[in-house]
CSV table of C-alpha atoms in Angstrom, one decimal:
chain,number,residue,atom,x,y,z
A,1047,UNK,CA,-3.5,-52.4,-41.6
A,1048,UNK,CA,-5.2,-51.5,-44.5
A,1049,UNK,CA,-3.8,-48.3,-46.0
A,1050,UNK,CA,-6.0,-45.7,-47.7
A,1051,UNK,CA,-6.1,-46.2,-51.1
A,1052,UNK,CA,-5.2,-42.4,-51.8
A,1053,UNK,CA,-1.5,-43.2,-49.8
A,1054,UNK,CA,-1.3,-46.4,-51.6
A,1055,UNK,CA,-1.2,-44.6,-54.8
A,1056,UNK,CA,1.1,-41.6,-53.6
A,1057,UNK,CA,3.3,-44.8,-52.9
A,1058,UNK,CA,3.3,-46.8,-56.0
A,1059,UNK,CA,3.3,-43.5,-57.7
A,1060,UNK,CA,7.3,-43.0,-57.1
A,1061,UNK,CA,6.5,-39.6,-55.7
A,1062,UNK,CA,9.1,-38.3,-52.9
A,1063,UNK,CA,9.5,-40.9,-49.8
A,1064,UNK,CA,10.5,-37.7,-47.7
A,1065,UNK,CA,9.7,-33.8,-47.7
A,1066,UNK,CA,9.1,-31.0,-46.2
A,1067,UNK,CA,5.8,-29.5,-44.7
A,1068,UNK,CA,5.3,-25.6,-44.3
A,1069,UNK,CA,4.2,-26.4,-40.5
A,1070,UNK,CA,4.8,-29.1,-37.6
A,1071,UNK,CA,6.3,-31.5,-37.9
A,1072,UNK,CA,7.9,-29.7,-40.7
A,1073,UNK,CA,9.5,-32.7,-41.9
A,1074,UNK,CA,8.6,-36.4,-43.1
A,1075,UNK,CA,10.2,-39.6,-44.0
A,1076,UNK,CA,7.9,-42.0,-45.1
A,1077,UNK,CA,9.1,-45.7,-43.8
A,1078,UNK,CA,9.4,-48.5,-46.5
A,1079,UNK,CA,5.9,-50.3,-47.0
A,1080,UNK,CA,7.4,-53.4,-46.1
A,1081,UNK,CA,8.4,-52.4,-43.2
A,1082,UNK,CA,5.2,-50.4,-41.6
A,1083,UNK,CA,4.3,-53.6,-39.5
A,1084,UNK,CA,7.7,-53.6,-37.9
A,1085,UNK,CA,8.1,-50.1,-37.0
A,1086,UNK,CA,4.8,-50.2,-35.2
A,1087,UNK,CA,5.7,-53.2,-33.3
A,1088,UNK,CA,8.6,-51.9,-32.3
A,1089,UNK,CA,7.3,-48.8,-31.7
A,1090,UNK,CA,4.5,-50.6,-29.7
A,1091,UNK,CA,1.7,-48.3,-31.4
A,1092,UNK,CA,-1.4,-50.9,-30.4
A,1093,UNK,CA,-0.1,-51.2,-27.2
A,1094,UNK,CA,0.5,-47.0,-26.6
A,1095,UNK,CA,-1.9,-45.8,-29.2
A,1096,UNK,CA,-4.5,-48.4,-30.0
A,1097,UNK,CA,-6.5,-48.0,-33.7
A,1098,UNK,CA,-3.2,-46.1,-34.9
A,1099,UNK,CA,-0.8,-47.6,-37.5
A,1100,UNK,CA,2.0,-45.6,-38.4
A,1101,UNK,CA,3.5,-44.8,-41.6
A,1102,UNK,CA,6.4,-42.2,-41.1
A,1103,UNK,CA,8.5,-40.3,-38.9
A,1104,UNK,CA,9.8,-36.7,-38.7
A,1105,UNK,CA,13.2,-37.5,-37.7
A,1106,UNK,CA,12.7,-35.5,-34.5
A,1107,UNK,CA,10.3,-38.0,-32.1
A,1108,UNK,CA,6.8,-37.5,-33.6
A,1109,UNK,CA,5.3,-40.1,-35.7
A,1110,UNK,CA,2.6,-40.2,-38.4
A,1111,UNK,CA,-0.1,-42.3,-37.8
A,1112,UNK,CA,-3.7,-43.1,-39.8
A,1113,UNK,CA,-6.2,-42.6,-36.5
A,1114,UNK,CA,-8.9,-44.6,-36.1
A,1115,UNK,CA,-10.8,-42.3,-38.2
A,1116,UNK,CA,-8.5,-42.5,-41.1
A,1117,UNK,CA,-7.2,-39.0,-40.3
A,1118,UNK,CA,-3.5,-38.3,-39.8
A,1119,UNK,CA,-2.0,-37.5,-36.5
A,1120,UNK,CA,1.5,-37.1,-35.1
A,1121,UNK,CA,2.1,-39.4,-32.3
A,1122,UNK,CA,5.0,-38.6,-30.0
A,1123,UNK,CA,7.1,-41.4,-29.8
A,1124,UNK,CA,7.5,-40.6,-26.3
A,1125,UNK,CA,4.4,-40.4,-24.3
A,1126,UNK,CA,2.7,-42.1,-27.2
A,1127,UNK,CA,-1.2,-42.1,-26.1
A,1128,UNK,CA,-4.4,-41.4,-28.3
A,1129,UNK,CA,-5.2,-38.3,-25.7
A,1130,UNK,CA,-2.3,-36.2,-27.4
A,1131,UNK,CA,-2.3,-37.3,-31.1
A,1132,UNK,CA,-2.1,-34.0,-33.1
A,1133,UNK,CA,-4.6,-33.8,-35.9
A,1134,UNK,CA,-2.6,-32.8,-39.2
A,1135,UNK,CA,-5.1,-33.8,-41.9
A,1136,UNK,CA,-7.9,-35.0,-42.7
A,1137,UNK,CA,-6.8,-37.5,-45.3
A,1138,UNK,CA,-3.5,-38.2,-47.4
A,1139,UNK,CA,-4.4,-36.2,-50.3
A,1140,UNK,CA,-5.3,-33.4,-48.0
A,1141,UNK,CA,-1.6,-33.7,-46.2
A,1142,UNK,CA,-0.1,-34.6,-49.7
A,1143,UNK,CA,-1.2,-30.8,-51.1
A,1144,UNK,CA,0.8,-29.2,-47.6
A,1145,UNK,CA,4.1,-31.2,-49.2
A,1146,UNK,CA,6.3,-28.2,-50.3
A,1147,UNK,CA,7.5,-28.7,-53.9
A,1148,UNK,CA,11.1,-27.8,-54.3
């Protein structure tokens, strides 16, 4: 997948590869870059979710996916279908300004 420029800065920046968030999923662990493309196949994303890549987990059976649109959902990695992707931003820089700072 092509990854949003504004992620592929926060990447290359060296900023934190995990945090938390000050609502669900409360938690995120961003998986290495290199590895993206396996943890969707394994995963089965375009299979479950179709037009979803995902980029992290939560540690707790929810995943973080670019939609379709470009927004960011959580996927359950159980049950994984487009029909209950939760909306949690509208972009990365959006979700990047819920990270709590600690």
């Amino acid at each position: 997948m092509n990854l949003p420029a504004d992620f592929k800065r926060y990447l290359e920046s060296g900023s934190p590869r995990s945090g938390e968030l000050p609502d669900f999923p409360l938690w995120f662990e961003i998986w290495p870059l290199e590895e993206m493309d396996q943890w969707n196949r394994g995963y089965k994303v375009e299979k479950y979710a179709p037009g979803f890549y995902g980029f992290a987990g939560d540690g707790g059976g929810e995943m973080y996916a670019f939609g379709p649109d470009g927004r960011i959902y959580a996927l359950p990695l159980i049950g994984m279908e487009p029909k209950v992707a939760k909306l949690l931003a509208e972009s990365w820089t959006e979700l990047e300004k819920r990270i709590v700072k600690t």
